[in-house]
XYZ file of C-alpha atoms in Angstrom:
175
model
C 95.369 81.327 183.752
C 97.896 80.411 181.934
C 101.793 82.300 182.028
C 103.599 82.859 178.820
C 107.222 84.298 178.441
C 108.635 86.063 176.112
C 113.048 87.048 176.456
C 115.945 88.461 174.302
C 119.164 87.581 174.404
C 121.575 90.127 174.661
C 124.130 88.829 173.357
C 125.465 85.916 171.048
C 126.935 83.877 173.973
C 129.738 84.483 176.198
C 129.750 86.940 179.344
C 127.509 89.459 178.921
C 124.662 85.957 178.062
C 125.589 85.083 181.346
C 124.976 87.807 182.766
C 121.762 88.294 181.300
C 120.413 84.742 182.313
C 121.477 85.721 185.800
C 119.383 89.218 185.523
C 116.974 87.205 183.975
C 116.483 84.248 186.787
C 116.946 86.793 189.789
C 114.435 89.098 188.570
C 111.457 86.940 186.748
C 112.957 83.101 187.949
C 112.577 82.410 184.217
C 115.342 80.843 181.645
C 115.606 81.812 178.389
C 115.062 79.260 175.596
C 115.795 79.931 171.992
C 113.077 80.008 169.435
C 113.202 80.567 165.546
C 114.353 83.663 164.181
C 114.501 85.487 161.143
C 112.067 87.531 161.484
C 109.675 85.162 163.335
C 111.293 85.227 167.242
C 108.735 87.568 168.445
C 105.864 85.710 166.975
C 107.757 82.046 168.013
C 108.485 83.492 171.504
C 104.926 83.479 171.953
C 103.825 80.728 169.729
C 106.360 78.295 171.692
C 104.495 79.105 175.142
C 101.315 78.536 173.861
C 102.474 75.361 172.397
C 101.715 76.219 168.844
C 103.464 77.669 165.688
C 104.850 81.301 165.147
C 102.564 80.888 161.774
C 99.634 80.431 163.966
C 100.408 83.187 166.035
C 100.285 85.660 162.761
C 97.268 84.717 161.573
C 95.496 84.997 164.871
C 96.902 88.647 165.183
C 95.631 88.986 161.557
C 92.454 88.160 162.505
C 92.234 90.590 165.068
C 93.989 93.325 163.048
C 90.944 92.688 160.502
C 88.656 92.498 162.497
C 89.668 95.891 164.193
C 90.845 97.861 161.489
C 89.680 101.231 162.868
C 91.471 100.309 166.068
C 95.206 100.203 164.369
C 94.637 102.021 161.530
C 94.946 104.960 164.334
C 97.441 103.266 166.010
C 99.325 103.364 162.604
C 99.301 106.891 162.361
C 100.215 107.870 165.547
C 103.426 105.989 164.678
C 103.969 107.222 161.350
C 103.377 103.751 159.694
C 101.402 104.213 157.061
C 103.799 103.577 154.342
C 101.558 100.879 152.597
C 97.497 100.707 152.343
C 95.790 98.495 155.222
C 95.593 95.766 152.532
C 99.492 95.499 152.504
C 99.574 95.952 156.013
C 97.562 92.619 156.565
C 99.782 90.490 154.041
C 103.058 91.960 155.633
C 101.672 90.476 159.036
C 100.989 87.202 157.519
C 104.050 86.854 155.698
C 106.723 84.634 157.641
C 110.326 86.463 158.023
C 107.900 90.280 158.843
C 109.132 91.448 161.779
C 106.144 92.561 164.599
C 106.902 95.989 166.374
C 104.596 97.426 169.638
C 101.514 97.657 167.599
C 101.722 94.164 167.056
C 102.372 92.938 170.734
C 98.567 95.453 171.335
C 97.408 92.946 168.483
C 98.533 90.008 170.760
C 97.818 91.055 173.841
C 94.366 92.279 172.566
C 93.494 88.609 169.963
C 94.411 86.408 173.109
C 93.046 88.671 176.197
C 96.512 88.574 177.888
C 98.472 91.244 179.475
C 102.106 91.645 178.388
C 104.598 92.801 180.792
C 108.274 93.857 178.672
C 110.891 93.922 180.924
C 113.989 95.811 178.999
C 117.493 94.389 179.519
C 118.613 96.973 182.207
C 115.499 97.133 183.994
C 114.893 100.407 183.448
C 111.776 101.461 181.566
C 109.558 98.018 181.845
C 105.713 98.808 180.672
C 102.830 96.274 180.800
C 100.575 96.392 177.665
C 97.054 95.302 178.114
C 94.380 94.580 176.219
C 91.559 97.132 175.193
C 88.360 96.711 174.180
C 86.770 98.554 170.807
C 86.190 101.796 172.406
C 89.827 101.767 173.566
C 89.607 100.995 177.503
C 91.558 98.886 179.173
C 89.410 95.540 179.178
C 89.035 94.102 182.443
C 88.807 90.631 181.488
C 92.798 89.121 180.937
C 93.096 85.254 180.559
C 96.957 85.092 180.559
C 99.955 86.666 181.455
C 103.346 87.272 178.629
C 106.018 88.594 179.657
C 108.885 89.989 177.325
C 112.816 90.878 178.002
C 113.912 92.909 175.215
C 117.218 94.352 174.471
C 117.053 97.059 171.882
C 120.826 96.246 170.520
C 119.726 92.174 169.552
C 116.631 92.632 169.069
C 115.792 88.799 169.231
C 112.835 87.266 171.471
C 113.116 83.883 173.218
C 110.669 82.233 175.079
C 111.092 81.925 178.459
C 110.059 79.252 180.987
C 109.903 79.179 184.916
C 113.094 77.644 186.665
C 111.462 74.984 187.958
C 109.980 74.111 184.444
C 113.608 74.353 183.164
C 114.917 70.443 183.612
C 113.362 69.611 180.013
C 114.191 72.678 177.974
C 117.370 72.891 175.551
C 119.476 75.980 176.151
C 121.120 77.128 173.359
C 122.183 80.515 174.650
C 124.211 80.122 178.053
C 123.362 77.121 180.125
């Protein structure tokens, strides 16, 4: 089983980054590490833990949005998302820049059998998304583990590795 890591910053440097790295460490003993952005970081976050590209990432969660379309075409209108037809949905995913949202980490955790655990900046409100099979139960199969930090004011993902893993890794945020 492999463990992939998912973070925000909080911040653009400075203090409060800090901070956050210290939150971050004492809570998950995991460093953030930057990843693309534009659009991309949540798909990157991931991508970068699985050692692979954000572009990869999309069309694997294509695949699985395709190949489910029932699935999240009710998950769609629960959330009031169906601004576009399901056609227009799929080439939004696929297009680099698109930003993912919560149906898109079910996509994830659902394409690669992994649980994702999104741990919010304050630690209040964490929830663990898991992956469900085509009659909408929880599947009892996972193969890996994500975990996300998200701060709803940045909005940007970076990866995250363990502490221990950390001696090789480029911080760009606050170390």
């Amino acid at each position: 089983i492999g463990v992939v890591c998912v973070c925000v910053c909080v911040c653009g440097g400075g203090g409060l980054c800090a901070f956050f790295c210290f939150f971050l460490l004492s809570k998950t003993k995991m460093i953030p590490v930057d990843v693309e952005g534009e659009g991309n970081c949540m798909y990157a976050a991931i991508a970068h833990q699985r050692k692979t590209d954000h572009k990869q990432v999309r069309e694997d969660v294509g695949k699985e949005l395709a190949t489910n379309q029932k699935k999240y075409e009710d998950f769609r209108a629960v959330e009031g998302k169906q601004t576009c037809t399901w056609e227009q949905f799929l080439e939004n995913v696929s297009t680099v820049g698109e930003w993912g949202d919560g149906m898109i980490l079910q996509a994830i955790a659902n394409a690669y059998k992994a649980e994702i655990r999104v741990f919010n900046d304050g630690g209040e409100n964490d929830y663990t998304i898991r992956p469900v099979t085509e009659d909408e139960e929880q599947a009892s199969e996972v193969k890996c583990f994500y975990s996300l930090f998200f701060n709803s004011k940045e909005q940007h993902y970076r990866a995250a590795v363990r502490s221990s893993d950390s001696q090789h890794i480029k911080f760009s945020c606050c170390m």
